[in-house]
Each structure stands twice: as C-alpha cells, then as structure tokens.
Amino acid sequence: MQLTVESVLNYGILENARILTAKDFVAERTVQWVSVMEMPVENFVRQNELVLTTAIGCHGDLESFKKFVQDIIDSNASALMIAIGRHVFEIPAEVKELAERQNFAIIELPWEVRFSTIIEEVMKNINDTHYKDRERSEKVQRELLNLILGDTDLDLISKYIQRQLDCQLLITDRNGFIQAKSDYPQSFIEKWKNAVMQGDFPIRREADLVNNDPLLRKFRTALLDGKVILQIPVLQVSEDPQGYIFVVLPKETPVVSYLTHYRIAVLEHAATTISLWLSRKNAIEETKISLRSDFVQEIATGEYTSANQAFSRAKLLGYNLELPYICIVGFPENFKELFEKRKKDYNSYIQWTESMIRYIEEEIYFAAQSLKREIMMTYHGYQLVIYLEKPAGTNDDHVVDFLDLANRRLKHLLPEVVISWGIGDYSEGFQGLSESYRHATLALDIGRRKKGKGQRMPYSDTRIDRVLLTLAQNEEMKEVVMSTIKPLVEYDKLRNMDLIGTLKSYNQNHGNVSQSARALSLHRQSLLYRLRKIESLTGLSLIDPDDLFLLDLSLKTWEIGVAEHTNG
C-alpha cells in the first residue's frame, strides 16, 4: 500500500499539525520521497515528494512566498509542510488561495516539531513499503520465469502482467507489429496500425517525463486515441530493442503517479521475460518463415522436379498443394520515395521495408481468410508472390474480389503505397504452379509498361501484347521498329513536341483529327502541323493504310518491348 499525505498526518508527532488547503485531496496524494527545501526550488524537488520548510526568506515578501509555493506545486510535490514560529508566523491568505485553486495541500507545523523526526518516520514507512513491493515483485519475477520455462503462450504471459499492473498492454516486435494484446476494439487496433505506419510508434524521441528520477528515464510516452501510451523497450544483449511493452493508461492517470516502484519493477521483470520469449519465438518463427518463403519461391521458379517431394515438403510447412491455385505477383512501386519521408524514424531501409511488408502481408492474409481461401505467399526480389486458392468452377472474379478487399484495407492502412499487380491464369497439375507464376510476372511487366504504376493486368488480357513482345525480340523486327520510331523519339527529345503521344492519340481516335485535337488539348492547326512533321520524319503517309499500319505496329512494339523501361 502506498504511503499518502493523510497517512503521514496520522503520525502522533503531527497531532497538532493543521491542514490549511486541499483537505479533500490528502488521501490520494502519494508520498514517495521526503526532503527539506528552502528557496530557491529550481529542479531539486521530485514528483510525489513531501517537502518540509521553514520558508526562511519569505517573511514580509509576499511575492517571494507565492513564487516559492508555486515552484513547489510545479514540481508535482505531494504536499508542503511549513514550520510556523521563527521565520513565518502566519501563512498569507494569498498563498493559501494560490494552493487551494490548484488542489495542493499546505500543512502548518508547530515550530517545536523536529524535521528529522518526521523524516525518520516517513522514511521508515517508505522503506517498509519498498521492502513489501520488492517481495511482491520478486514473486512476480519467479512466476514469470516459471511461465517461460513452461513454454507458456505470450497472450497468457501478457494477461498475467496486466493483472499485476492494473492496465491494458500491447506487446510488439521492434517495428511495432503486435505480438500480444488486451481485448481492444478493432477501431483502436486500426488506429494503432496507422500510427505505426506514420512512424509515431515505437516512440523514438527522448523521454519527456517531467521528472528527474533516473528510474523513469527509460520510459517514453505518447498519446493515441485520447489515451496515454507508456513504452518500455525489450532489449537484446546489443542494447537494441527487439520489441516493446506498451501500457495503455486509464484516462486522466498521471504517468509518474502510476509508475510506483512496484510497477516499475514488474515492468522490468516483464521486459526481461518477454525478451527471452521473443528470442526463442523469433528463432523459431524466422526459421519457419524462411522455410515457407523459400518453398513458395522454389515452387514458383519450378525448382521441384518431383511432385511427391514438393507435396511432402508442403505438408510439413502447413501448405496444401492438392488445392488449385492462381498466382498473383505484386510490385510495390514507391517504397524508396516513402522511406525518404520516414527514414528519421527507422534505423535502415531494410528495417522499414520489413515493417511495411509485414503489414501488407497481414492484410493479404486477412483478405484470404475473409473469403475463406487458402493462400501461400513470399516476398522475394522486391516482389510479392501470392498463390491464391481457386474455388472449383469459378472464373477470375474471385481474384478481383480478393484484390479489391486487400486493396481497400491497404488503402486505409497505407494510403501512400502504390502496388502494381500481375495476375496469372490457372494451369492444371503441379507444373502449372510455376507456369502461373511466369504468366503473372509477364502480366505484371506488360501492365506496368502499358497501363503505368498501380494497375492490375490479367494474363488473359495480354494476348496482343505477347505477340508484340515476341516481335520485339526478333532482331529484324527490332530494326524495322527503331528505324520507323527513332526519328520521332529524337525529335521529341530535341524539341519537346511529343510526336509519339500525338501519333498514339491519332491512332486511338481512328484518324479523326478533331477528336485527336480535343484529346490532346491542341488547336486543329497545331495538330495538323505535328501530323505533317510525323510524315516528313518517317517518310510514311498517314493516309496510306499500309504506312499507317506500319506506324501503329512499330509504335506499339516499341512501347511494349523495345523502348527502355525502368522498374522504379
């Protein structure tokens, strides 16, 4: 039980003490320290400290007296006891009013009461409390070690810690990814995810507690959803956090009042315990994730020549290759640009990417579970490779539903992230898995070239583009294409006229000059000038059907396969 100002006032030596202000608050004012203080206060008074004073230097100087008391109040002291009879004979009404307005207790002491006697009694009680707290915390430490040795689930460990702290918890990995949590509403979890992606959690700025207590300097605080979140790191041997404990304080609970010696000790024991749990879990999980990721990649690239071997390995890893799957490949387009905005909050690009991929994968798994579909997934070579179960008798609509759901959730969680998707087709048999991957990769590449970033491209919609790609790989065709298109490309670079875009719009509008001019926001005469320039540079006529066909074919082949494209 915590020592309070009311408890101190029950000492026999203080039977003649008088409470002058905030009488209704002495029962809830905790006393963790006791000291004698005279002017100036500066930063020598700690939170929850009972201050004894003779107020020397304040007699006859009301403003100094008020400043002295205000400084004590601002230090978040428990109460101020003033000895009356030598330096101060009466507490000014203005000083009492100042304290009363701020619910701060001023207690008048007879001069004959020795400060040393009060300090001795208070310290005895504080030491007794610390001793009992230490016994309780050591019991907690033993219980936590037993839970670890018993291979207890982290959720059960978390619930045990919560009972000791009287507060809800979040336990996360080093990136803020939740490992265990209390029964929070989904709305709070969504806000947490958003805050993590914005770099607000984990808290990386210096501790900002208004207190000089060295025990509190490891704690950091921030606000989320109107609640104070208290963070303590779970450290590795290298002193780099491998995870965090977040305590969600009840509203209007002062941080330093909440952090009693007992709770600090419990949190330190909890951090040690969770460090052991995470070390063991991470070693197992990283191995499992690595094996599953490698397996999906090996399936995609066709490295298994034996179906029996692949099916046996899949069963060990918890996958079911008996199901029909369609491959989907996603490419995050703008990770590097986003990292530049967030890099001050992360140690490295790799760490940031790891965090982003974890959250993307979580939303993808959620979408698959919502649609009751099995899924296999890996992130490799800057690509998300997903195998989604294809329900019997369905067309590609189930892939559209899946990506729609995943994108809606990702748009809410990661609104700035742009992902392009390539969708393979379904191929029968074990070898069909690698074929579907090849088709999805090709669809992704064509979609990025043809539609731009952040779009979807099904393999079934790429038939013409595949023909063009085949043509683009033929050296003779490549020479024809470049000899036709190169003069336009070079002129565009030199004059910035966009003849390529003009020709493309002209073809899309079936040679209609008025429609093409409107699409390009050009005056009709300006468009006609460009069309004549195209004819003069290429030596081909836009009226001749064969010349127009050659121009259109060359342009499309150049766009899909000959022009230089970057992967962002």
Coordinates of C-alpha atoms in Angstrom, one line a residue:
M1 CA 0.0 0.0 0.0
Q2 CA 1.3 3.4 -1.0
L3 CA 2.1 6.0 1.7
T4 CA -0.1 9.1 1.4
V5 CA -0.1 12.6 2.9
E6 CA -3.1 11.5 5.0
S7 CA -1.1 8.6 6.4
V8 CA 1.7 10.9 7.4
L9 CA -0.7 13.3 9.1
N10 CA -1.8 10.3 11.3
Y11 CA 1.6 10.2 13.0
G12 CA 1.4 11.0 16.7
I13 CA 4.2 13.7 16.3
L14 CA 1.9 15.6 13.9
E15 CA -1.3 15.6 16.0
N16 CA -1.0 19.5 16.2
A17 CA -0.4 20.0 12.5
R18 CA -3.1 21.8 10.6
I19 CA -4.2 21.2 7.0
L20 CA -4.8 24.7 5.5
T21 CA -5.6 23.8 1.9
A22 CA -6.9 21.0 -0.3
K23 CA -8.2 18.9 2.7
D24 CA -10.2 16.6 0.4
F25 CA -7.1 15.6 -1.6
V26 CA -4.6 14.5 1.1
A27 CA -5.9 10.9 1.0
E28 CA -4.9 10.5 -2.7
R29 CA -1.6 12.3 -2.6
T30 CA 1.2 9.7 -2.7
V31 CA 4.4 10.2 -0.8
Q32 CA 7.5 8.5 -2.4
W33 CA 10.1 10.9 -1.1
V34 CA 10.7 13.4 1.7
S35 CA 13.1 16.4 1.9
V36 CA 13.8 19.8 3.5
M37 CA 13.7 22.6 1.0
E38 CA 14.3 26.4 1.2
M39 CA 14.5 29.0 -1.6
P40 CA 15.3 28.6 -4.4
V41 CA 13.5 25.4 -5.5
E42 CA 14.8 25.1 -9.1
N43 CA 14.7 21.4 -10.0
F44 CA 15.6 19.8 -6.7
V45 CA 12.1 18.6 -5.8
R46 CA 10.8 15.4 -7.3
Q47 CA 7.3 14.2 -8.2
N48 CA 5.4 12.8 -5.1
E49 CA 7.9 14.4 -2.7
L50 CA 6.8 15.6 0.7
V51 CA 8.5 18.9 1.3
L52 CA 9.3 20.4 4.7
T53 CA 10.3 24.0 5.0
T54 CA 10.8 26.9 7.4
A55 CA 10.1 29.3 4.5
I56 CA 13.1 31.4 5.5
G57 CA 13.4 34.4 3.3
C58 CA 9.7 34.6 2.6
H59 CA 8.7 36.6 5.7
G60 CA 7.4 40.0 4.7
D61 CA 7.8 39.3 1.0
L62 CA 4.5 38.0 -0.3
E63 CA 5.7 37.7 -4.0
S64 CA 8.7 35.6 -3.0
F65 CA 6.4 33.4 -0.8
K66 CA 4.0 32.9 -3.6
K67 CA 6.8 32.1 -6.1
F68 CA 8.3 29.6 -3.6
V69 CA 5.0 27.8 -3.2
Q70 CA 4.2 27.8 -6.9
D71 CA 7.6 26.3 -7.7
I72 CA 6.9 23.5 -5.2
I73 CA 3.5 22.9 -6.9
D74 CA 5.0 22.9 -10.3
S75 CA 7.4 20.2 -9.2
N76 CA 4.4 18.0 -8.6
A77 CA 5.2 17.6 -4.9
S78 CA 2.9 15.7 -2.6
A79 CA 2.4 18.5 -0.1
L80 CA 4.2 21.3 1.6
M81 CA 4.7 21.4 5.4
I82 CA 5.7 24.8 6.8
A83 CA 7.1 25.3 10.3
I84 CA 5.4 28.3 12.0
G85 CA 7.0 30.4 14.7
R86 CA 10.5 31.6 13.7
H87 CA 10.7 32.9 10.1
V88 CA 7.0 32.8 9.3
F89 CA 4.2 33.4 11.9
E90 CA 1.2 33.0 9.6
I91 CA 0.6 31.8 6.1
P92 CA -0.7 34.7 4.0
A93 CA -4.2 34.3 2.7
E94 CA -3.0 34.9 -0.9
V95 CA -0.6 31.9 -0.6
K96 CA -3.4 29.7 0.7
E97 CA -5.7 30.8 -2.1
L98 CA -2.9 30.0 -4.7
A99 CA -2.6 26.5 -3.3
E100 CA -6.4 25.9 -2.9
R101 CA -7.0 26.8 -6.6
Q102 CA -4.6 24.1 -7.6
N103 CA -5.8 21.4 -5.0
F104 CA -2.4 21.5 -3.4
A105 CA -2.1 20.7 0.3
I106 CA -0.3 23.2 2.6
I107 CA 0.2 22.0 6.2
E108 CA 1.1 24.2 9.1
L109 CA 3.6 22.6 11.6
P110 CA 4.3 23.8 15.2
W111 CA 7.9 25.0 15.4
E112 CA 8.8 22.5 18.1
V113 CA 8.2 19.5 15.8
R114 CA 11.7 18.4 14.5
F115 CA 12.0 17.8 10.8
S116 CA 14.4 15.0 11.5
T117 CA 11.7 13.1 13.4
I118 CA 9.2 13.5 10.6
I119 CA 11.8 12.4 8.0
E120 CA 12.7 9.3 10.2
E121 CA 9.0 8.2 10.4
V122 CA 8.3 8.8 6.7
M123 CA 11.5 7.0 5.6
K124 CA 10.6 4.1 7.8
N125 CA 7.2 3.8 6.1
I126 CA 8.7 4.3 2.6
N127 CA 11.3 1.6 3.3
D128 CA 8.7 -0.8 4.6
T129 CA 6.6 -0.2 1.5
H130 CA 9.7 -0.7 -0.7
Y131 CA 10.5 -3.9 1.1
K132 CA 7.0 -5.2 0.6
D133 CA 7.0 -4.1 -3.0
R134 CA 10.3 -5.8 -3.5
E135 CA 9.0 -9.1 -2.1
R136 CA 5.9 -8.8 -4.3
S137 CA 8.0 -8.0 -7.4
E138 CA 10.4 -10.9 -6.7
K139 CA 7.4 -13.2 -6.5
V140 CA 6.2 -11.8 -9.9
Q141 CA 9.7 -12.4 -11.3
R142 CA 9.6 -16.1 -10.2
E143 CA 6.1 -16.6 -11.7
L144 CA 7.2 -15.0 -15.0
L145 CA 10.2 -17.3 -15.2
N146 CA 8.0 -20.3 -14.5
L147 CA 5.7 -19.2 -17.3
I148 CA 8.7 -19.0 -19.7
L149 CA 10.1 -22.4 -18.6
G150 CA 6.6 -23.8 -19.1
D151 CA 6.6 -22.7 -22.7
T152 CA 3.5 -20.5 -22.0
D153 CA 1.8 -18.6 -24.8
L154 CA 2.6 -14.9 -24.9
D155 CA -1.1 -14.0 -24.6
L156 CA -1.2 -15.8 -21.2
I157 CA 2.0 -14.1 -20.1
S158 CA 0.6 -10.7 -21.1
K159 CA -2.6 -11.3 -19.1
Y160 CA -0.6 -12.2 -16.0
I161 CA 1.4 -8.9 -16.4
Q162 CA -1.8 -7.0 -16.9
R163 CA -3.2 -8.3 -13.6
Q164 CA -0.1 -7.0 -11.8
L165 CA -0.2 -3.6 -13.4
D166 CA -4.0 -3.0 -13.5
C167 CA -3.6 -1.8 -17.1
Q168 CA -4.1 -3.0 -20.6
L169 CA -1.0 -3.9 -22.6
L170 CA 0.3 -4.2 -26.1
I171 CA 3.4 -6.3 -26.7
T172 CA 5.1 -5.7 -30.1
D173 CA 8.2 -6.6 -32.1
R174 CA 10.8 -3.9 -32.8
N175 CA 8.7 -2.5 -35.6
G176 CA 5.5 -2.1 -33.6
F177 CA 3.9 -5.2 -35.1
I178 CA 1.5 -6.6 -32.4
Q179 CA 2.6 -9.9 -30.8
A180 CA 0.1 -9.9 -27.9
K181 CA -2.7 -7.5 -26.8
S182 CA -5.6 -7.0 -24.5
D183 CA -9.2 -7.1 -25.7
Y184 CA -9.1 -3.8 -27.6
P185 CA -11.8 -2.8 -30.1
Q186 CA -10.9 -3.2 -33.7
S187 CA -11.1 0.6 -34.1
F188 CA -8.2 1.0 -31.6
I189 CA -6.1 -1.6 -33.4
E190 CA -6.7 0.2 -36.7
K191 CA -5.5 3.5 -35.2
W192 CA -2.5 1.7 -33.7
K193 CA -1.5 0.3 -37.2
N194 CA -1.9 3.8 -38.7
A195 CA 0.2 5.3 -36.0
V196 CA 2.9 2.7 -36.5
M197 CA 3.0 3.3 -40.3
Q198 CA 3.2 7.0 -39.7
G199 CA 6.3 6.4 -37.5
D200 CA 4.6 7.5 -34.2
F201 CA 5.2 4.1 -32.7
P202 CA 7.6 2.8 -31.5
I203 CA 8.4 6.1 -29.8
R204 CA 12.0 7.1 -30.8
R205 CA 12.3 10.6 -29.3
E206 CA 13.9 11.2 -26.0
A207 CA 12.0 10.5 -22.8
D208 CA 9.8 13.5 -21.9
L209 CA 8.7 12.7 -18.4
V210 CA 8.6 15.8 -16.2
N211 CA 10.7 14.3 -13.5
N212 CA 14.4 13.9 -12.6
D213 CA 14.0 10.3 -11.3
P214 CA 16.6 8.1 -13.1
L215 CA 14.2 5.2 -12.7
L216 CA 11.8 6.8 -15.1
R217 CA 14.2 7.8 -17.9
K218 CA 13.8 4.6 -19.8
F219 CA 10.1 5.2 -20.2
R220 CA 8.6 7.2 -23.1
T221 CA 5.1 8.4 -23.6
A222 CA 2.8 9.4 -26.4
L223 CA -1.0 9.9 -27.0
L224 CA -3.2 7.6 -29.1
D225 CA -7.0 7.8 -29.3
G226 CA -7.0 10.1 -26.2
K227 CA -5.1 7.6 -24.1
V228 CA -1.6 8.0 -22.7
I229 CA 0.7 5.2 -24.0
L230 CA 3.7 4.3 -21.9
Q231 CA 6.6 2.5 -23.7
I232 CA 9.3 0.3 -22.2
P233 CA 11.9 -1.4 -24.5
V234 CA 12.5 -5.1 -24.6
L235 CA 16.3 -5.2 -25.1
Q236 CA 18.7 -7.6 -26.6
V237 CA 22.3 -8.1 -25.5
S238 CA 23.3 -5.4 -28.0
E239 CA 21.0 -2.9 -26.3
D240 CA 18.9 -2.6 -29.4
P241 CA 15.2 -3.2 -28.7
Q242 CA 13.9 -6.4 -30.2
G243 CA 10.4 -5.4 -29.0
Y244 CA 8.4 -3.2 -26.8
I245 CA 5.8 -3.3 -24.0
F246 CA 3.2 -0.6 -24.3
V247 CA 1.0 0.2 -21.3
V248 CA -2.3 1.9 -22.0
L249 CA -3.0 4.1 -19.0
P250 CA -6.6 4.9 -17.9
K251 CA -7.7 8.4 -18.8
E252 CA -6.5 11.2 -16.5
T253 CA -4.0 8.9 -14.8
P254 CA -0.7 10.9 -14.3
V255 CA 2.2 8.8 -15.6
V256 CA 4.6 9.4 -12.7
S257 CA 1.9 8.7 -10.1
Y258 CA 1.1 5.4 -11.9
L259 CA 4.8 4.4 -12.1
T260 CA 5.3 3.2 -8.5
H261 CA 8.4 1.3 -7.5
Y262 CA 6.4 -1.9 -7.6
R263 CA 5.1 -1.3 -11.1
I264 CA 8.5 -0.2 -12.4
A265 CA 9.9 -3.5 -11.0
V266 CA 7.2 -5.5 -12.6
L267 CA 7.7 -3.9 -16.0
E268 CA 11.5 -4.5 -15.8
H269 CA 10.8 -8.2 -15.0
A270 CA 8.2 -8.3 -17.7
A271 CA 10.7 -6.8 -20.2
T272 CA 13.3 -9.5 -19.3
T273 CA 10.7 -12.3 -19.6
I274 CA 9.4 -11.1 -22.9
S275 CA 12.9 -10.7 -24.2
L276 CA 13.5 -14.4 -23.5
W277 CA 10.2 -15.3 -25.1
L278 CA 10.8 -13.2 -28.2
S279 CA 14.3 -14.5 -28.6
R280 CA 13.0 -18.1 -28.6
K281 CA 10.0 -17.3 -30.7
N282 CA 12.0 -15.2 -33.2
A283 CA 14.5 -18.0 -33.8
I284 CA 11.7 -20.5 -34.4
E285 CA 9.5 -18.1 -36.4
E286 CA 12.3 -16.7 -38.6
T287 CA 13.3 -20.3 -39.5
K288 CA 9.7 -21.2 -40.2
I289 CA 9.0 -18.0 -42.3
S290 CA 12.3 -18.5 -44.2
L291 CA 11.5 -22.1 -45.0
R292 CA 7.9 -21.3 -46.1
S293 CA 9.2 -18.3 -48.1
D294 CA 11.9 -20.4 -49.8
F295 CA 9.4 -23.1 -50.6
V296 CA 6.9 -20.7 -52.3
Q297 CA 9.8 -19.2 -54.3
E298 CA 11.1 -22.7 -55.3
I299 CA 7.6 -23.7 -56.4
A300 CA 7.2 -20.5 -58.4
T301 CA 10.5 -20.9 -60.2
G302 CA 10.0 -24.6 -60.9
E303 CA 12.9 -25.9 -58.9
Y304 CA 11.0 -29.1 -57.8
T305 CA 11.2 -31.8 -60.4
S306 CA 9.4 -34.3 -58.2
A307 CA 5.7 -33.7 -57.3
N308 CA 6.0 -36.2 -54.4
Q309 CA 8.9 -34.3 -52.9
A310 CA 7.0 -30.9 -53.3
F311 CA 3.8 -32.3 -51.8
S312 CA 5.7 -33.8 -48.9
R313 CA 7.6 -30.6 -48.1
A314 CA 4.4 -28.6 -48.4
K315 CA 2.6 -30.8 -45.9
L316 CA 5.5 -30.3 -43.4
L317 CA 5.2 -26.5 -43.8
G318 CA 1.4 -26.4 -43.5
Y319 CA 0.5 -25.9 -47.1
N320 CA -1.9 -28.0 -49.2
L321 CA -0.8 -28.4 -52.8
E322 CA -3.8 -30.6 -53.6
L323 CA -5.8 -27.4 -54.0
P324 CA -5.9 -25.4 -57.3
Y325 CA -4.0 -22.1 -57.2
I326 CA -3.7 -19.0 -59.3
C327 CA -0.5 -16.9 -58.9
I328 CA -0.6 -13.2 -58.3
V329 CA 2.5 -11.1 -58.3
G330 CA 2.6 -7.6 -56.7
F331 CA 5.3 -5.0 -57.1
P332 CA 5.5 -2.1 -54.5
E333 CA 6.3 0.9 -56.7
N334 CA 7.3 3.7 -54.3
F335 CA 9.0 2.2 -51.2
K336 CA 12.2 4.2 -51.6
E337 CA 10.3 7.5 -52.0
L338 CA 8.2 6.8 -48.9
F339 CA 11.3 5.8 -46.9
E340 CA 12.8 9.2 -47.6
K341 CA 9.9 10.7 -45.8
R342 CA 10.1 8.3 -42.8
K343 CA 13.8 7.5 -42.6
K344 CA 14.4 9.6 -39.5
D345 CA 12.1 7.2 -37.6
Y346 CA 13.9 4.0 -38.7
N347 CA 17.4 2.6 -38.5
S348 CA 17.6 1.5 -42.1
Y349 CA 15.7 1.0 -45.3
I350 CA 15.8 -2.8 -44.8
Q351 CA 14.1 -2.4 -41.4
W352 CA 11.5 -0.1 -42.8
T353 CA 10.8 -2.4 -45.7
E354 CA 10.5 -5.3 -43.4
S355 CA 7.9 -3.4 -41.4
M356 CA 5.9 -2.4 -44.5
I357 CA 5.9 -5.9 -45.9
R358 CA 4.7 -7.4 -42.6
Y359 CA 1.7 -5.1 -42.6
I360 CA 1.0 -5.7 -46.3
E361 CA 1.2 -9.5 -45.8
E362 CA -1.1 -9.3 -42.8
E363 CA -3.8 -7.5 -44.8
I364 CA -3.4 -10.0 -47.7
Y365 CA -3.8 -12.9 -45.2
F366 CA -6.9 -11.2 -43.8
A367 CA -8.4 -10.8 -47.2
A368 CA -7.9 -14.5 -48.0
Q369 CA -9.3 -15.6 -44.6
S370 CA -12.4 -13.3 -45.1
L371 CA -13.0 -15.1 -48.5
K372 CA -12.2 -18.5 -47.0
R373 CA -9.4 -19.1 -49.4
E374 CA -6.1 -20.8 -48.7
I375 CA -3.0 -18.8 -49.6
M376 CA 0.8 -19.2 -50.0
M377 CA 3.0 -16.2 -50.1
T378 CA 6.5 -14.9 -50.1
Y379 CA 8.3 -11.6 -50.7
H380 CA 11.3 -12.1 -52.9
G381 CA 13.3 -9.9 -55.2
Y382 CA 11.1 -6.8 -54.5
Q383 CA 8.0 -8.8 -55.5
L384 CA 5.1 -10.2 -53.5
V385 CA 4.4 -13.7 -54.9
I386 CA 0.9 -14.9 -53.9
Y387 CA -0.7 -18.2 -54.6
L388 CA -4.5 -17.9 -54.1
E389 CA -6.8 -20.9 -53.9
K390 CA -9.1 -21.1 -56.9
P391 CA -12.6 -22.3 -56.0
A392 CA -13.9 -25.1 -58.3
G393 CA -15.9 -23.8 -61.2
T394 CA -15.1 -20.1 -60.8
N395 CA -13.6 -17.7 -63.3
D396 CA -11.2 -14.8 -62.5
D397 CA -13.8 -12.9 -60.5
H398 CA -12.6 -14.5 -57.2
V399 CA -9.1 -12.9 -57.9
V400 CA -10.8 -9.5 -58.4
D401 CA -12.8 -9.8 -55.2
F402 CA -9.6 -10.8 -53.3
L403 CA -7.6 -7.9 -54.7
D404 CA -10.4 -5.4 -54.2
L405 CA -10.7 -6.4 -50.5
A406 CA -6.9 -6.4 -49.9
N407 CA -6.5 -3.0 -51.7
R408 CA -9.4 -1.4 -49.7
R409 CA -7.7 -2.4 -46.4
L410 CA -4.2 -1.4 -47.7
K411 CA -5.6 1.9 -48.9
H412 CA -6.8 2.6 -45.4
L413 CA -3.7 1.4 -43.6
L414 CA -1.0 2.5 -46.2
P415 CA -2.7 5.2 -48.3
E416 CA 0.5 6.3 -50.0
V417 CA 1.8 2.9 -51.0
V418 CA 1.4 2.1 -54.7
I419 CA 1.3 -1.6 -55.8
S420 CA 1.1 -3.0 -59.3
W421 CA -0.4 -6.4 -59.8
G422 CA 0.0 -9.1 -62.4
I423 CA -2.5 -12.0 -62.4
G424 CA -1.6 -15.4 -63.8
D425 CA -4.0 -17.9 -65.2
Y426 CA -4.8 -21.4 -63.8
S427 CA -2.9 -24.3 -65.2
E428 CA -3.6 -27.9 -64.3
G429 CA -1.2 -30.0 -62.3
F430 CA 1.9 -29.5 -60.2
Q431 CA 3.9 -27.9 -63.0
G432 CA 1.0 -25.4 -63.5
L433 CA 2.1 -23.5 -60.4
S434 CA 5.4 -22.3 -62.0
E435 CA 3.6 -21.7 -65.3
S436 CA 1.0 -19.5 -63.5
Y437 CA 3.9 -17.6 -61.8
R438 CA 5.6 -17.0 -65.2
H439 CA 2.3 -15.7 -66.6
A440 CA 1.7 -13.4 -63.6
T441 CA 5.2 -12.0 -63.9
L442 CA 4.8 -11.3 -67.6
A443 CA 1.4 -9.8 -67.0
L444 CA 2.9 -7.5 -64.3
D445 CA 5.6 -6.4 -66.6
I446 CA 3.2 -5.7 -69.5
G447 CA 0.8 -3.9 -67.2
R448 CA 3.5 -1.6 -65.8
R449 CA 4.7 -0.8 -69.4
K450 CA 1.2 -0.4 -70.9
K451 CA -1.0 1.0 -68.0
G452 CA 1.5 2.5 -65.7
K453 CA 2.1 2.0 -62.0
G454 CA -0.5 0.9 -59.5
Q455 CA -2.7 -1.1 -62.1
R456 CA -3.7 -4.7 -62.5
M457 CA -3.1 -6.8 -65.5
P458 CA -4.5 -10.3 -66.0
Y459 CA -2.5 -12.6 -68.2
S460 CA -5.7 -13.3 -70.2
D461 CA -5.7 -9.7 -71.4
T462 CA -2.2 -9.7 -72.7
R463 CA -2.6 -11.7 -75.9
I464 CA -1.8 -8.8 -78.3
D465 CA 1.0 -7.6 -76.0
R466 CA 2.6 -11.0 -76.0
V467 CA 2.6 -11.1 -79.8
L468 CA 4.2 -7.6 -79.8
L469 CA 6.8 -8.8 -77.3
T470 CA 7.6 -11.7 -79.5
L471 CA 8.0 -9.4 -82.4
A472 CA 10.2 -7.0 -80.3
Q473 CA 12.6 -9.9 -79.6
N474 CA 13.2 -10.5 -83.3
E475 CA 16.3 -8.6 -84.4
E476 CA 14.9 -7.9 -87.9
M477 CA 11.6 -6.6 -86.5
K478 CA 13.5 -4.5 -83.9
E479 CA 15.5 -2.9 -86.7
V480 CA 12.3 -2.0 -88.6
V481 CA 10.7 -0.6 -85.4
M482 CA 13.6 1.5 -84.5
S483 CA 14.1 2.9 -88.0
T484 CA 10.4 3.9 -88.0
I485 CA 10.1 5.3 -84.5
K486 CA 13.7 6.6 -83.8
P487 CA 13.3 9.9 -85.8
L488 CA 10.2 10.8 -83.8
V489 CA 11.8 9.9 -80.4
E490 CA 14.9 12.0 -81.2
Y491 CA 12.8 15.0 -82.4
D492 CA 10.8 14.8 -79.2
K493 CA 13.9 14.9 -77.1
L494 CA 15.2 17.9 -79.2
R495 CA 12.1 19.9 -79.5
N496 CA 9.9 18.5 -76.7
M497 CA 6.9 18.3 -79.1
D498 CA 5.5 14.8 -78.1
L499 CA 5.1 13.4 -81.6
I500 CA 4.9 9.9 -80.1
G501 CA 1.9 11.0 -78.0
T502 CA 0.4 12.7 -81.0
L503 CA 0.7 9.6 -83.1
K504 CA -0.7 7.4 -80.3
S505 CA -3.8 9.7 -79.9
Y506 CA -4.3 9.9 -83.6
N507 CA -4.4 6.1 -83.9
Q508 CA -6.7 5.7 -80.8
N509 CA -9.1 8.2 -82.4
H510 CA -9.1 6.2 -85.7
G511 CA -7.6 9.1 -87.6
N512 CA -10.2 11.7 -86.6
V513 CA -8.4 15.0 -86.5
S514 CA -11.0 16.9 -84.4
Q515 CA -11.2 14.2 -81.7
S516 CA -7.5 13.9 -81.5
A517 CA -7.0 17.6 -81.2
R518 CA -9.6 17.7 -78.3
A519 CA -7.9 14.7 -76.6
L520 CA -4.5 16.5 -76.8
S521 CA -5.9 19.9 -76.0
L522 CA -4.4 21.2 -79.2
H523 CA -5.7 23.7 -81.8
R524 CA -6.6 21.8 -85.0
Q525 CA -3.9 23.6 -87.0
S526 CA -1.2 22.7 -84.4
L527 CA -2.2 19.0 -84.6
L528 CA -2.1 19.1 -88.4
Y529 CA 1.4 20.6 -88.2
R530 CA 2.5 17.7 -86.0
L531 CA 1.0 15.1 -88.3
R532 CA 2.8 16.6 -91.3
K533 CA 6.0 16.5 -89.2
I534 CA 5.5 12.8 -88.4
E535 CA 5.1 12.1 -92.1
S536 CA 8.2 14.1 -93.1
L537 CA 10.4 12.5 -90.4
T538 CA 9.3 8.9 -91.1
G539 CA 8.8 9.1 -94.8
L540 CA 5.4 7.4 -94.3
S541 CA 1.9 8.7 -95.1
L542 CA -0.9 8.8 -92.5
I543 CA -3.4 8.3 -95.3
D544 CA -1.8 5.2 -96.8
P545 CA -3.3 2.1 -94.9
D546 CA -0.1 0.1 -95.1
D547 CA 2.0 3.0 -93.9
L548 CA -0.4 3.7 -91.1
F549 CA -0.4 0.1 -90.1
L550 CA 3.4 0.0 -90.0
L551 CA 3.5 3.2 -87.9
D552 CA 0.9 1.8 -85.4
L553 CA 2.6 -1.6 -85.2
S554 CA 6.0 0.0 -84.7
L555 CA 4.7 2.3 -82.0
K556 CA 3.0 -0.5 -80.1
T557 CA 6.0 -2.8 -80.4
W558 CA 8.4 0.0 -79.3
E559 CA 6.3 0.8 -76.3
I560 CA 5.9 -2.8 -75.1
G561 CA 9.4 -4.2 -75.8
V562 CA 11.9 -2.0 -77.5
A563 CA 11.8 1.2 -75.5
E564 CA 13.9 1.4 -72.3
H565 CA 11.7 1.0 -69.3
T566 CA 12.8 1.1 -65.6
N567 CA 11.3 -0.8 -62.8
G568 CA 11.1 2.1 -60.4

